[in-house]
Amino acid sequence: MIETIRTVGALRARVRAWRAEGQSIALVPTMGALHRGHLSLVTAGFTQADRVIATIFVNPTQFGPNEDFSRYPRQEEADAALLAQAGCSALFAPSVTEMYPEGFATTVSVAGVSDGLCGAARPGHFDGVATVVTKLLLQALPDVALFGEKDYQQLGVIERAARDLDIPVRIQGVPTVREADGLALSSRNRYLTPDDRAVAPALYRALTEVADGLTQGQAAETLCAHATADLHRAGFSSVDYLEVRDAETLAPADRFTGRRLRILAAARLGAARLIDNIGVE
Ligand code: AMP
């Protein structure tokens, strides 16, 4: 059994008690429907701190009106069991009204890094993410908070917000956990039919093809056009974006010149919108 905390007050009391014992704290924010990717964040948390608090909150403000908020998988009991098995110290699972009480009127909006990519495909998404993560960081005030590189732009948005708002929490990125065939683990993979699932690894293959071409000196634009065509041929119904960016600033990049790059993509397959990204060093 894992202790499940429902209110900000109880969360602060729990953190205060651990602090009084001299223990350090890591926070792992999630939307639940946990998989090995989430659990790798918990494991990484224990390399950084004595206690790891996971949070589960399906945040309504980061979903667009026609997105999957209402059908997003919710399975708190199973998630709690997985977290207990992973040795996680506590679960914070607040209600929507605990996070957004009546009269809530504040939005955290991060310029620059939120633009383009998922920011263009999902208007308002990163405002919702930045707002809820800022709240979670201030509610728990952990030493460190861990986020997956799977959501690379999100990681950049959160790093920026924490720095700009002087939130005294270290933001730590964790490498993407993949299936054996390359598909990045995601709660949304359960939207895939068996036929979709067979097609899905083409997304990772497209990214690795672009990475190989870049290291051979080819231009990003040509490589991305080819890879996008490959995704359509494989069975993806649309490609929101497939782009090469500077790994640090996320500014568009033409080719590999020695600066670290990141190739990022989002594409629709059946009922799912899959995102993935890889680095080029
Ligand atoms: P989510 O529940 O999808 O909002 O994800 C919660 C956290 O888990 C985020 O920091 C994600 O980047 C991270 N995450 C999701 N999938 C993976 C994965 N396959 N590998 C590593 N981290 C992941």
Short mmCIF file of C-alpha atoms and ligand atoms in Angstrom, two decimals:
data_model
loop_
_atom_site.label_atom_id
_atom_site.label_comp_id
_atom_site.label_asym_id
_atom_site.label_seq_id
_atom_site.Cartn_x
_atom_site.Cartn_y
_atom_site.Cartn_z
CA MET A 1 0.00 0.00 0.00
CA ILE A 2 1.14 3.50 -0.79
CA GLU A 3 -0.03 6.55 1.11
CA THR A 4 -2.38 8.55 -1.14
CA ILE A 5 -2.60 12.27 -0.44
CA ARG A 6 -5.58 14.30 -1.73
CA THR A 7 -5.06 17.86 -0.53
CA VAL A 8 -2.33 20.48 -0.81
CA GLY A 9 -2.41 20.89 2.98
CA ALA A 10 -1.78 17.18 3.58
CA LEU A 11 0.97 17.18 0.94
CA ARG A 12 2.75 20.05 2.68
CA ALA A 13 2.41 18.34 6.07
CA ARG A 14 3.89 15.11 4.65
CA VAL A 15 6.82 16.99 3.08
CA ARG A 16 7.38 18.99 6.31
CA ALA A 17 7.56 15.78 8.35
CA TRP A 18 10.14 14.24 6.00
CA ARG A 19 12.16 17.45 5.97
CA ALA A 20 12.18 17.44 9.79
CA GLU A 21 13.79 13.97 9.58
CA GLY A 22 16.45 15.42 7.28
CA GLN A 23 15.15 13.67 4.17
CA SER A 24 15.36 15.06 0.65
CA ILE A 25 12.43 14.84 -1.77
CA ALA A 26 11.91 14.15 -5.46
CA LEU A 27 8.65 14.83 -7.32
CA VAL A 28 7.42 12.87 -10.36
CA PRO A 29 4.36 14.54 -11.95
CA THR A 30 2.21 12.30 -14.20
CA MET A 31 -1.30 11.96 -15.58
CA GLY A 32 -1.46 8.30 -14.52
CA ALA A 33 -2.09 5.20 -16.66
CA LEU A 34 1.44 4.40 -15.59
CA HIS A 35 3.96 2.38 -17.59
CA ARG A 36 7.67 1.58 -17.36
CA GLY A 37 8.53 5.07 -18.62
CA HIS A 38 6.86 6.67 -15.60
CA LEU A 39 8.44 4.12 -13.28
CA SER A 40 11.88 4.96 -14.65
CA LEU A 41 11.28 8.52 -13.39
CA VAL A 42 10.54 7.12 -9.92
CA THR A 43 13.74 5.03 -10.05
CA ALA A 44 15.72 8.07 -11.21
CA GLY A 45 14.13 10.05 -8.36
CA PHE A 46 15.63 7.68 -5.81
CA THR A 47 19.12 8.33 -7.23
CA GLN A 48 18.55 12.03 -6.39
CA ALA A 49 16.56 12.03 -3.15
CA ASP A 50 15.54 9.96 -0.12
CA ARG A 51 11.80 10.13 -0.84
CA VAL A 52 9.92 10.14 -4.13
CA ILE A 53 6.39 11.52 -4.42
CA ALA A 54 4.53 10.66 -7.62
CA THR A 55 1.56 12.78 -8.64
CA ILE A 56 -1.40 11.72 -10.75
CA PHE A 57 -3.57 14.49 -12.12
CA VAL A 58 -5.27 14.49 -15.50
CA ASN A 59 -5.00 18.23 -15.97
CA PRO A 60 -8.04 19.60 -17.82
CA THR A 61 -6.35 22.90 -18.75
CA GLN A 62 -3.74 21.24 -20.97
CA PHE A 63 -6.32 19.52 -23.20
CA GLY A 64 -7.92 21.28 -26.16
CA PRO A 65 -11.74 21.19 -26.62
CA ASN A 66 -11.56 18.36 -29.18
CA GLU A 67 -8.85 16.35 -27.44
CA ASP A 68 -8.99 13.20 -25.34
CA PHE A 69 -9.53 14.62 -21.81
CA SER A 70 -12.75 12.70 -21.15
CA ARG A 71 -11.48 9.37 -22.52
CA TYR A 72 -7.93 9.69 -21.15
CA PRO A 73 -7.29 6.41 -19.25
CA ARG A 74 -7.88 6.65 -15.50
CA GLN A 75 -6.84 3.68 -13.33
CA GLU A 76 -5.70 5.03 -10.00
CA GLU A 77 -5.88 1.75 -8.11
CA ALA A 78 -3.66 -0.09 -10.58
CA ASP A 79 -1.30 2.90 -10.69
CA ALA A 80 -1.05 2.98 -6.89
CA ALA A 81 -0.11 -0.72 -6.91
CA LEU A 82 2.60 -0.12 -9.53
CA LEU A 83 3.99 2.80 -7.53
CA ALA A 84 3.98 0.74 -4.32
CA GLN A 85 5.85 -2.04 -6.14
CA ALA A 86 8.43 0.52 -7.33
CA GLY A 87 8.96 1.60 -3.71
CA CYS A 88 7.51 5.06 -4.31
CA SER A 89 7.09 6.95 -1.02
CA ALA A 90 3.70 8.60 -1.58
CA LEU A 91 1.11 9.41 -4.23
CA PHE A 92 -0.43 12.86 -4.54
CA ALA A 93 -3.71 12.57 -6.46
CA PRO A 94 -5.74 15.75 -6.01
CA SER A 95 -9.21 16.43 -7.41
CA VAL A 96 -9.81 19.02 -10.12
CA THR A 97 -11.41 21.37 -7.55
CA GLU A 98 -8.43 20.99 -5.21
CA MET A 99 -6.15 22.18 -8.03
CA TYR A 100 -8.56 24.69 -9.58
CA PRO A 101 -10.93 25.97 -6.89
CA GLU A 102 -13.73 28.31 -7.87
CA GLY A 103 -12.35 31.67 -8.95
CA PHE A 104 -9.03 30.29 -10.17
CA ALA A 105 -7.72 32.91 -12.62
CA THR A 106 -3.95 32.58 -13.07
CA THR A 107 -2.07 31.18 -16.07
CA VAL A 108 1.67 30.61 -16.43
CA SER A 109 2.63 31.18 -20.05
CA VAL A 110 6.18 30.57 -21.27
CA ALA A 111 7.07 32.46 -24.46
CA GLY A 112 9.57 31.22 -27.03
CA VAL A 113 10.08 27.57 -26.18
CA SER A 114 6.28 26.98 -26.20
CA ASP A 115 6.03 28.24 -29.80
CA GLY A 116 5.92 25.83 -32.73
CA LEU A 117 5.91 22.01 -32.63
CA CYS A 118 3.28 20.86 -30.08
CA GLY A 119 2.64 24.51 -29.17
CA ALA A 120 1.39 25.15 -32.70
CA ALA A 121 -0.49 21.85 -33.01
CA ARG A 122 -2.14 22.19 -29.57
CA PRO A 123 -2.95 25.86 -28.84
CA GLY A 124 -2.95 26.57 -25.10
CA HIS A 125 -1.47 23.17 -24.24
CA PHE A 126 1.80 24.44 -22.77
CA ASP A 127 0.04 27.18 -20.79
CA GLY A 128 -1.92 24.39 -19.10
CA VAL A 129 1.25 22.35 -18.54
CA ALA A 130 3.28 25.29 -17.21
CA THR A 131 0.45 26.34 -14.89
CA VAL A 132 -0.16 22.91 -13.37
CA VAL A 133 3.54 22.04 -13.04
CA THR A 134 4.27 25.42 -11.42
CA LYS A 135 1.50 24.69 -8.93
CA LEU A 136 2.78 21.16 -8.21
CA LEU A 137 6.35 22.43 -7.71
CA LEU A 138 5.20 25.17 -5.32
CA GLN A 139 2.84 22.83 -3.48
CA ALA A 140 5.48 20.18 -2.79
CA LEU A 141 8.68 22.28 -3.00
CA PRO A 142 10.80 19.16 -3.64
CA ASP A 143 14.57 19.26 -4.09
CA VAL A 144 14.25 17.86 -7.59
CA ALA A 145 11.44 17.16 -10.06
CA LEU A 146 11.84 14.61 -12.85
CA PHE A 147 10.37 14.76 -16.35
CA GLY A 148 10.76 12.50 -19.38
CA GLU A 149 12.68 13.52 -22.50
CA LYS A 150 9.79 11.81 -24.31
CA ASP A 151 8.05 15.19 -23.97
CA TYR A 152 11.13 17.17 -24.92
CA GLN A 153 9.48 20.52 -25.60
CA GLN A 154 7.52 20.19 -22.35
CA LEU A 155 10.80 19.64 -20.49
CA GLY A 156 12.15 22.87 -22.03
CA VAL A 157 9.00 24.78 -21.06
CA ILE A 158 9.23 23.56 -17.46
CA GLU A 159 12.96 24.33 -17.19
CA ARG A 160 12.28 27.85 -18.46
CA ALA A 161 9.33 28.45 -16.11
CA ALA A 162 11.24 27.18 -13.05
CA ARG A 163 14.22 29.39 -13.88
CA ASP A 164 12.16 32.49 -14.71
CA LEU A 165 9.94 32.23 -11.63
CA ASP A 166 12.84 31.42 -9.25
CA ILE A 167 11.22 28.16 -8.19
CA PRO A 168 13.93 26.56 -6.05
CA VAL A 169 13.61 23.07 -7.55
CA ARG A 170 16.13 21.26 -9.76
CA ILE A 171 14.50 20.09 -13.01
CA GLN A 172 15.92 16.77 -14.19
CA GLY A 173 15.27 15.15 -17.60
CA VAL A 174 15.16 11.35 -17.92
CA PRO A 175 15.78 9.38 -21.17
CA THR A 176 12.83 7.89 -23.05
CA VAL A 177 11.92 4.27 -22.30
CA ARG A 178 11.04 2.32 -25.48
CA GLU A 179 9.53 -0.99 -26.49
CA ALA A 180 11.93 -3.48 -28.10
CA ASP A 181 10.83 -2.29 -31.58
CA GLY A 182 11.59 1.34 -30.76
CA LEU A 183 8.09 2.64 -29.98
CA ALA A 184 8.28 5.09 -27.08
CA LEU A 185 6.10 3.97 -24.16
CA SER A 186 3.05 6.21 -23.79
CA SER A 187 -0.28 6.04 -21.99
CA ARG A 188 -1.85 6.87 -25.36
CA ASN A 189 -0.41 3.73 -27.01
CA ARG A 190 -3.49 1.93 -25.68
CA TYR A 191 -5.57 3.83 -28.27
CA LEU A 192 -3.75 1.82 -30.98
CA THR A 193 -5.44 -1.19 -32.58
CA PRO A 194 -3.20 -4.25 -33.18
CA ASP A 195 -2.80 -3.10 -36.82
CA ASP A 196 -1.87 0.44 -35.70
CA ARG A 197 0.56 -1.00 -33.16
CA ALA A 198 2.41 -2.83 -35.96
CA VAL A 199 2.76 0.47 -37.86
CA ALA A 200 3.67 2.66 -34.85
CA PRO A 201 7.45 1.90 -34.70
CA ALA A 202 7.76 3.66 -38.09
CA LEU A 203 7.78 6.93 -36.13
CA TYR A 204 11.01 6.05 -34.30
CA ARG A 205 12.48 4.65 -37.53
CA ALA A 206 11.73 7.95 -39.30
CA LEU A 207 13.55 9.86 -36.54
CA THR A 208 16.60 7.58 -36.70
CA GLU A 209 16.72 7.92 -40.52
CA VAL A 210 16.81 11.70 -40.18
CA ALA A 211 19.51 11.40 -37.48
CA ASP A 212 21.66 9.18 -39.71
CA GLY A 213 21.29 11.58 -42.64
CA LEU A 214 22.20 14.59 -40.49
CA THR A 215 25.39 12.94 -39.23
CA GLN A 216 26.27 12.23 -42.90
CA GLY A 217 25.99 15.97 -43.60
CA GLN A 218 22.61 16.00 -45.37
CA ALA A 219 20.17 18.92 -45.11
CA ALA A 220 17.42 18.76 -42.52
CA GLU A 221 14.70 19.93 -44.89
CA THR A 222 15.22 17.13 -47.44
CA LEU A 223 15.55 14.48 -44.73
CA CYS A 224 12.37 15.60 -42.97
CA ALA A 225 10.41 15.68 -46.25
CA HIS A 226 11.48 12.09 -46.99
CA ALA A 227 10.73 10.89 -43.47
CA THR A 228 7.29 12.55 -43.53
CA ALA A 229 6.48 10.77 -46.81
CA ASP A 230 7.64 7.50 -45.21
CA LEU A 231 5.22 8.01 -42.32
CA HIS A 232 2.28 8.58 -44.68
CA ARG A 233 3.27 5.49 -46.66
CA ALA A 234 3.51 3.44 -43.46
CA GLY A 235 -0.10 4.33 -42.55
CA PHE A 236 0.02 7.51 -40.43
CA SER A 237 -2.97 9.65 -41.39
CA SER A 238 -1.22 12.98 -40.79
CA VAL A 239 2.06 14.39 -39.54
CA ASP A 240 1.64 17.45 -37.29
CA TYR A 241 5.37 18.15 -37.55
CA LEU A 242 8.71 16.47 -38.11
CA GLU A 243 11.48 18.99 -37.52
CA VAL A 244 15.12 19.36 -36.60
CA ARG A 245 15.83 21.83 -33.80
CA ASP A 246 18.75 22.96 -31.70
CA ALA A 247 18.70 20.66 -28.65
CA GLU A 248 19.23 23.53 -26.23
CA THR A 249 17.31 26.51 -27.64
CA LEU A 250 14.84 24.57 -29.84
CA ALA A 251 15.61 27.07 -32.64
CA PRO A 252 15.19 25.54 -36.14
CA ALA A 253 18.39 23.93 -37.49
CA ASP A 254 19.36 23.39 -41.16
CA ARG A 255 22.03 20.77 -40.69
CA PHE A 256 24.40 19.20 -38.16
CA THR A 257 27.35 21.48 -37.47
CA GLY A 258 28.52 19.97 -34.19
CA ARG A 259 25.94 21.64 -31.93
CA ARG A 260 23.61 19.11 -30.32
CA LEU A 261 20.35 18.74 -32.27
CA ARG A 262 16.97 17.23 -31.50
CA ILE A 263 14.63 15.71 -34.07
CA LEU A 264 11.01 15.97 -32.95
CA ALA A 265 7.83 14.58 -34.47
CA ALA A 266 4.11 14.25 -33.82
CA ALA A 267 1.87 12.19 -36.07
CA ARG A 268 -1.60 10.70 -36.03
CA LEU A 269 -2.19 6.97 -36.32
CA GLY A 270 -5.75 5.66 -35.96
CA ALA A 271 -7.22 7.20 -32.81
CA ALA A 272 -3.84 8.16 -31.37
CA ARG A 273 -1.56 11.15 -31.73
CA LEU A 274 1.97 9.88 -31.12
CA ILE A 275 4.96 12.09 -30.31
CA ASP A 276 8.63 11.17 -30.13
CA ASN A 277 12.07 12.72 -30.42
CA ILE A 278 15.74 11.74 -30.46
CA GLY A 279 19.03 13.56 -30.12
CA VAL A 280 21.94 13.98 -32.52
CA GLU A 281 25.34 14.57 -30.94
P1 AMP B 1 2.33 11.78 -18.73
O1 AMP B 1 1.67 10.93 -17.71
O2 AMP B 1 2.21 11.27 -20.12
O3 AMP B 1 1.97 13.23 -18.57
O4 AMP B 1 3.87 11.70 -18.41
C1 AMP B 1 4.36 11.96 -17.13
C2 AMP B 1 5.86 12.04 -17.18
O5 AMP B 1 6.38 10.79 -17.66
C3 AMP B 1 6.37 13.11 -18.15
O6 AMP B 1 7.50 13.74 -17.57
C4 AMP B 1 6.72 12.31 -19.37
O7 AMP B 1 7.71 12.92 -20.16
C5 AMP B 1 7.24 11.03 -18.75
N1 AMP B 1 7.19 9.93 -19.71
C6 AMP B 1 6.14 9.56 -20.47
N2 AMP B 1 6.48 8.53 -21.29
C7 AMP B 1 7.79 8.26 -21.04
C8 AMP B 1 8.73 7.31 -21.56
N3 AMP B 1 8.40 6.45 -22.51
N4 AMP B 1 9.99 7.33 -21.07
C9 AMP B 1 10.34 8.22 -20.10
N5 AMP B 1 9.50 9.13 -19.56
C10 AMP B 1 8.24 9.15 -20.02
#
